[in-house]
Structures are given as structure tokens and as C-alpha cells.
PDB file of C-alpha atoms in Angstrom:
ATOM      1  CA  UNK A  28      68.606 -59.863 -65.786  1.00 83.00           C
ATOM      2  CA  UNK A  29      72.091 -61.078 -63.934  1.00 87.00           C
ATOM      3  CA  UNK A  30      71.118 -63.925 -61.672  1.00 92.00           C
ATOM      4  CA  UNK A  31      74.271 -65.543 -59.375  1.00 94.00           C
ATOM      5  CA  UNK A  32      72.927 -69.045 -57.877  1.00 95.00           C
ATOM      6  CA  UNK A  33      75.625 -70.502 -54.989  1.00 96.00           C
ATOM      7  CA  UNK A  34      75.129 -73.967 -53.609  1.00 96.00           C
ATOM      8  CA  UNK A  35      77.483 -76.934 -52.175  1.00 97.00           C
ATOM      9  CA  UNK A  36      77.883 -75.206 -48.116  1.00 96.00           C
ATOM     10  CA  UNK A  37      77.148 -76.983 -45.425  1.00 97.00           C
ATOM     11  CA  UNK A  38      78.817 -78.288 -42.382  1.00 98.00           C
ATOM     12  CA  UNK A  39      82.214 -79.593 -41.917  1.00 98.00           C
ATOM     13  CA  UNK A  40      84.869 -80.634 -39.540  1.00 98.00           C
ATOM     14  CA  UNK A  41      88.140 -78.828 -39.115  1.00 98.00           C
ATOM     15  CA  UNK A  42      90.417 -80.426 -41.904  1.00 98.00           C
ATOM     16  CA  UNK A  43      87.789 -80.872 -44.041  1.00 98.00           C
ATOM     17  CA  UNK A  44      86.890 -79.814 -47.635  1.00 98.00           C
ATOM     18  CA  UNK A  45      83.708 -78.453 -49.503  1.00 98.00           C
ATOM     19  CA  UNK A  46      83.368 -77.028 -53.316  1.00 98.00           C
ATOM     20  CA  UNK A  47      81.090 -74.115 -54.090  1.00 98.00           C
ATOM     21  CA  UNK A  48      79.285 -73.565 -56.912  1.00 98.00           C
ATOM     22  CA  UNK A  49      77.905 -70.282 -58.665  1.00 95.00           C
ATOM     23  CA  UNK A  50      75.748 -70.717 -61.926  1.00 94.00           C
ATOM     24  CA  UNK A  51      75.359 -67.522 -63.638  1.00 91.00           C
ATOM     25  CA  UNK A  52      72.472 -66.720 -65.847  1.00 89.00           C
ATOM     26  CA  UNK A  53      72.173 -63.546 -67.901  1.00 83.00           C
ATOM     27  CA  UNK A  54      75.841 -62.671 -67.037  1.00 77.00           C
ATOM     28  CA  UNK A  55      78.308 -62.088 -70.189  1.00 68.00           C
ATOM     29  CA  UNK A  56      80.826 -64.288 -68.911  1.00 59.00           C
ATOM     30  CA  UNK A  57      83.628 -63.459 -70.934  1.00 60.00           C
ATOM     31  CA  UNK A  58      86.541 -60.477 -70.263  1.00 57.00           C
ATOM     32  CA  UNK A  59      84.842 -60.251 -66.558  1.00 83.00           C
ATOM     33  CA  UNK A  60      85.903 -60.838 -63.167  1.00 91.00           C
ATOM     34  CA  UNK A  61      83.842 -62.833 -60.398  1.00 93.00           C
ATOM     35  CA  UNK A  62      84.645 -63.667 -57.121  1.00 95.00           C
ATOM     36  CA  UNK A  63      83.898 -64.851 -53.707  1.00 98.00           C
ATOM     37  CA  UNK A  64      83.310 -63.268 -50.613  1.00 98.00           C
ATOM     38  CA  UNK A  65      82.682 -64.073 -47.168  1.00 98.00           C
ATOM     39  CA  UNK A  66      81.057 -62.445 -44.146  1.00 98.00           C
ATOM     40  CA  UNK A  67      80.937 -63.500 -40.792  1.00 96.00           C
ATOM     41  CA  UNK A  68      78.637 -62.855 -37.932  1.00 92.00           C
ATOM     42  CA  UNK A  69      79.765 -59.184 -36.662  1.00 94.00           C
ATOM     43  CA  UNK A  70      82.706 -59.107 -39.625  1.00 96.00           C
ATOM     44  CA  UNK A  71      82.665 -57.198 -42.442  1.00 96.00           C
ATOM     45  CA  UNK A  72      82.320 -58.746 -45.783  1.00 97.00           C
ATOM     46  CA  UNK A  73      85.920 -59.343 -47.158  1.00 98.00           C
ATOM     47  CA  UNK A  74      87.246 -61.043 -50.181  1.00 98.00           C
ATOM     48  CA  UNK A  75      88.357 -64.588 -50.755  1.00 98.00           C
ATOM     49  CA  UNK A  76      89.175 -64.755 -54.638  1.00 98.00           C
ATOM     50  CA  UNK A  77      88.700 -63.760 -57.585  1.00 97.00           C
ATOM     51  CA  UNK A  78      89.092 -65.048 -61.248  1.00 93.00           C
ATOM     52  CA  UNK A  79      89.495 -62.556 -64.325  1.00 91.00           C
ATOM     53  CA  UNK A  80      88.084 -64.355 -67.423  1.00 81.00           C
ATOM     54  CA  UNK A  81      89.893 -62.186 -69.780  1.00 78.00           C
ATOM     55  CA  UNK A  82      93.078 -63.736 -68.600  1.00 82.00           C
ATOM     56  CA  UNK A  83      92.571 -66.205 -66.559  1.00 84.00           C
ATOM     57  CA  UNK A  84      94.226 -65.102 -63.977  1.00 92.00           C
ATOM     58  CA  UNK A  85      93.067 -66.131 -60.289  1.00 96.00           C
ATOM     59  CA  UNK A  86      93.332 -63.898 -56.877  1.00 97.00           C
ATOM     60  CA  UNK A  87      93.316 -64.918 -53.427  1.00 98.00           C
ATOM     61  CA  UNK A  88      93.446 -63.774 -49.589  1.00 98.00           C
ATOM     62  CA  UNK A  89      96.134 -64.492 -47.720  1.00 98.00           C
ATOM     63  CA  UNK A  90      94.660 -66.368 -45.508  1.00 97.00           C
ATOM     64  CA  UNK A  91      93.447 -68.926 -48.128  1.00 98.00           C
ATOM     65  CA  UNK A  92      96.226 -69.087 -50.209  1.00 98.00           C
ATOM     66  CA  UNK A  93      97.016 -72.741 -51.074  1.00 98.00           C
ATOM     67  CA  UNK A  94      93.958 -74.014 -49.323  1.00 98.00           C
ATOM     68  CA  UNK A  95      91.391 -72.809 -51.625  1.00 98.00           C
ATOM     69  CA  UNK A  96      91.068 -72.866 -55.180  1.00 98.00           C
ATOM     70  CA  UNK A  97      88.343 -70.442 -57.861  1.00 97.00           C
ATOM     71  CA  UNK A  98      87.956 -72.124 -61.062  1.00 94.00           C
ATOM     72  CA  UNK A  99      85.557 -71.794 -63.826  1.00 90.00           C
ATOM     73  CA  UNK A 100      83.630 -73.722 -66.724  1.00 89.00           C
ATOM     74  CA  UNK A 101      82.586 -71.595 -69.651  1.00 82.00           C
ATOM     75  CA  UNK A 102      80.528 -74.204 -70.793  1.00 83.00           C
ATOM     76  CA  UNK A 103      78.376 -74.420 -67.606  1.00 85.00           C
ATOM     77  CA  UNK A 104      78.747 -70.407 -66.793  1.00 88.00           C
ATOM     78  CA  UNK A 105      79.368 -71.740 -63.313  1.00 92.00           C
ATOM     79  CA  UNK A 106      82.473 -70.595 -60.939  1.00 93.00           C
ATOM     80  CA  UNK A 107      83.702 -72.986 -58.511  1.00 97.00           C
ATOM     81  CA  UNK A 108      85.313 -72.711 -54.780  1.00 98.00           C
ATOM     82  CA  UNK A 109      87.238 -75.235 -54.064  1.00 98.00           C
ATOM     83  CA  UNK A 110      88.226 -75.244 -50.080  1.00 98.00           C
ATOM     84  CA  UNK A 111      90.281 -77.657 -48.657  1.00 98.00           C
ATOM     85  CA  UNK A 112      92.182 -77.876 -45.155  1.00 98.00           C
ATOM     86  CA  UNK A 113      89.133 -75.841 -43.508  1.00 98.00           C
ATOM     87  CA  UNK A 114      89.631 -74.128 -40.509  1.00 98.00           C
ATOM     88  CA  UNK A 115      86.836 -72.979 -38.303  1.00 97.00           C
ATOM     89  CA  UNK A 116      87.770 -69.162 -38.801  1.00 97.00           C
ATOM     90  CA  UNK A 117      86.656 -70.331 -42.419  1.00 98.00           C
ATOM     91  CA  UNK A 118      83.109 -70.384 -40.982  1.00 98.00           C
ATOM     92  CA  UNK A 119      80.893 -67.539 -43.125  1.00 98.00           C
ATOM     93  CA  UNK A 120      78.318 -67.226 -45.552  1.00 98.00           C
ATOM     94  CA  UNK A 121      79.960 -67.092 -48.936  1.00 98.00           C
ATOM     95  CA  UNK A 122      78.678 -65.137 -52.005  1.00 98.00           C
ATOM     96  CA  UNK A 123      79.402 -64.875 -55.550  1.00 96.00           C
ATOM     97  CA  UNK A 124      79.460 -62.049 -56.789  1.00 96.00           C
ATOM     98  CA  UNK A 125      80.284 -60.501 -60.402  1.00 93.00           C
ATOM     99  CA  UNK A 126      81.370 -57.279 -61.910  1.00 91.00           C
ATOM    100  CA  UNK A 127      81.112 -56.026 -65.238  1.00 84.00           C
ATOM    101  CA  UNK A 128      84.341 -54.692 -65.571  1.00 85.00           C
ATOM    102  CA  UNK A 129      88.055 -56.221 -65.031  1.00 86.00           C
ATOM    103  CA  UNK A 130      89.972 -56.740 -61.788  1.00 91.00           C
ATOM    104  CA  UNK A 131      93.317 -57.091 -60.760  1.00 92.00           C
ATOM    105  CA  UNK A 132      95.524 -57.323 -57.465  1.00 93.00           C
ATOM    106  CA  UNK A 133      94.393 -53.736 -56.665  1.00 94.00           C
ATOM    107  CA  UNK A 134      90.703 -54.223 -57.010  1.00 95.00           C
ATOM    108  CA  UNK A 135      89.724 -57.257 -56.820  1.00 96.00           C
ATOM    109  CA  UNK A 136      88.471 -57.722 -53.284  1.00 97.00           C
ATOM    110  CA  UNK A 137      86.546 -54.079 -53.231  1.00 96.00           C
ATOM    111  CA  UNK A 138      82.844 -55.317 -52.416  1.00 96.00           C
ATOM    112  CA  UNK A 139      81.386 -52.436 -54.321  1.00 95.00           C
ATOM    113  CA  UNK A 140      82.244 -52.476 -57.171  1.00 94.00           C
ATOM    114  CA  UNK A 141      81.131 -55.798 -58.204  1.00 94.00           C
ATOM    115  CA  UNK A 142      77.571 -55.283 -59.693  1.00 92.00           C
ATOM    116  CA  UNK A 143      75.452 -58.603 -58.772  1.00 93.00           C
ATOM    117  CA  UNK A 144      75.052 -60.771 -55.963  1.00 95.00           C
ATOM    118  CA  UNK A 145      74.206 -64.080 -54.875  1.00 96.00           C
ATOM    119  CA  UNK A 146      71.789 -65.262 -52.312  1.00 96.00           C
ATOM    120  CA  UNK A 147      75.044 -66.446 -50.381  1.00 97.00           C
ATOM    121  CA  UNK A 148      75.856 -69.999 -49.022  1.00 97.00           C
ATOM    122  CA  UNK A 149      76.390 -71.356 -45.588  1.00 98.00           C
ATOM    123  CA  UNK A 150      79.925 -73.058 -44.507  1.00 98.00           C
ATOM    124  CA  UNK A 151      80.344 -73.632 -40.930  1.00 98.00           C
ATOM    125  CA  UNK A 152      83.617 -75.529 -40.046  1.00 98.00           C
ATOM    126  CA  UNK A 153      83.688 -77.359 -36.254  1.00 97.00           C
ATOM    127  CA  UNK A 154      86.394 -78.343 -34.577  1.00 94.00           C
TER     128      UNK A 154
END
């Protein structure tokens, strides 16, 4: 059983930065793509990035290019968010999510296709 666990949200002011986490258990990390999303309060869920492991290669929104950063660590199974420069139209709950099949530029932000979930995580940015 795929289980996504997000944690390091929480409150910041504008300017400010915060790193998520997302430990995945049961997940066959390699040649798969994860991601994060975001949803705001009376927004639709939209995508933030994405990392393919089966190339390494990252994707992001526009609107958090060079501001935020996806990384991983095999080792750990864990994906990272790095988010610096926050803005308070950053404010959302954030999930990880993983698919078990590739992504690129075309697909990567499509919500359903990606197969599991996390519990999502809390970032609210003030100004």
C-alpha cells in the first residue's frame, strides 16, 4: 500500500521561505513522476512541480519558477519543496502526490492522473 506523508508548512511572512517534505512508503520510486500541488480556498487544485525520476528532469508553474525548487533523495524516498521569496497568493494546502507512470511538460500538472495522495500540508504566507 502507497502511503505519501507531507510535513514542514506552517506560517510565514511575505519574503519568507519554508521546505516541504513527502516520505513515500510502498511507492517504487524509480522511472516515476511525483509532484506537488496546491489548492486554495474556492480554487481549484493546480500544479506546482513535478520531478520525473527516470530523468531527472524537474517541472514547474509559472508562477513559481525560480522561487521554488522539487528535489529528491532516493535514499530517504522523500521529495522535497523548497519555496523561497513567498508571496501570500502562495497561501494553500500543498499535496504530494505520485503517479505510476512518466510525465512530461504536457502532463505533468493533470491532477488525475497521478494515482496517490497525501494528507496535504498547510502554508499560509502574511503580509
Amino acid at each position: 500500500q502507497v502511503q505519501l506523508v507531507e510535513s514542514g508548512g506552517g506560517s510565514v511572512q511575505a519574503g519568507g521561505s519554508l521546505r516541504l517534505s513527502c516520505a513515500a512508503f510502498g511507492y517504487a520510486y524509480s522511472s516515476n513522476c511525483m509532484g506537488w500541488f496546491r489548492q486554495a480556498p474556492g480554487k481549484e487544485r493546480e500544479g506546482v512541480a513535478a520531478f520525473y525520476t527516470g530523468s531527472d528532469r524537474t517541472y514547474y508553474a509559472d508562477s513559481v519558477k525560480g522561487r521554488f525548487t522539487i528535489s529528491q533523495d532516493n535514499a530517504k524516498n522523500t521529495l522535497y519543496l523548497q519555496m523561497n521569496s513567498l508571496k501570500p497568493e502562495d497561501t494553500a494546502m500543498y499535496y504530494c502526490a505520485a503517479r505510476a507512470s512518466w510525465c512530461t511538460n504536457y502532463n505533468w500538472a493533470r491532477s488525475n492522473e497521478y494515482n496517490y495522495w497525501g494528507q496535504g500540508t498547510q502554508v499560509t504566507v502574511s503580509s
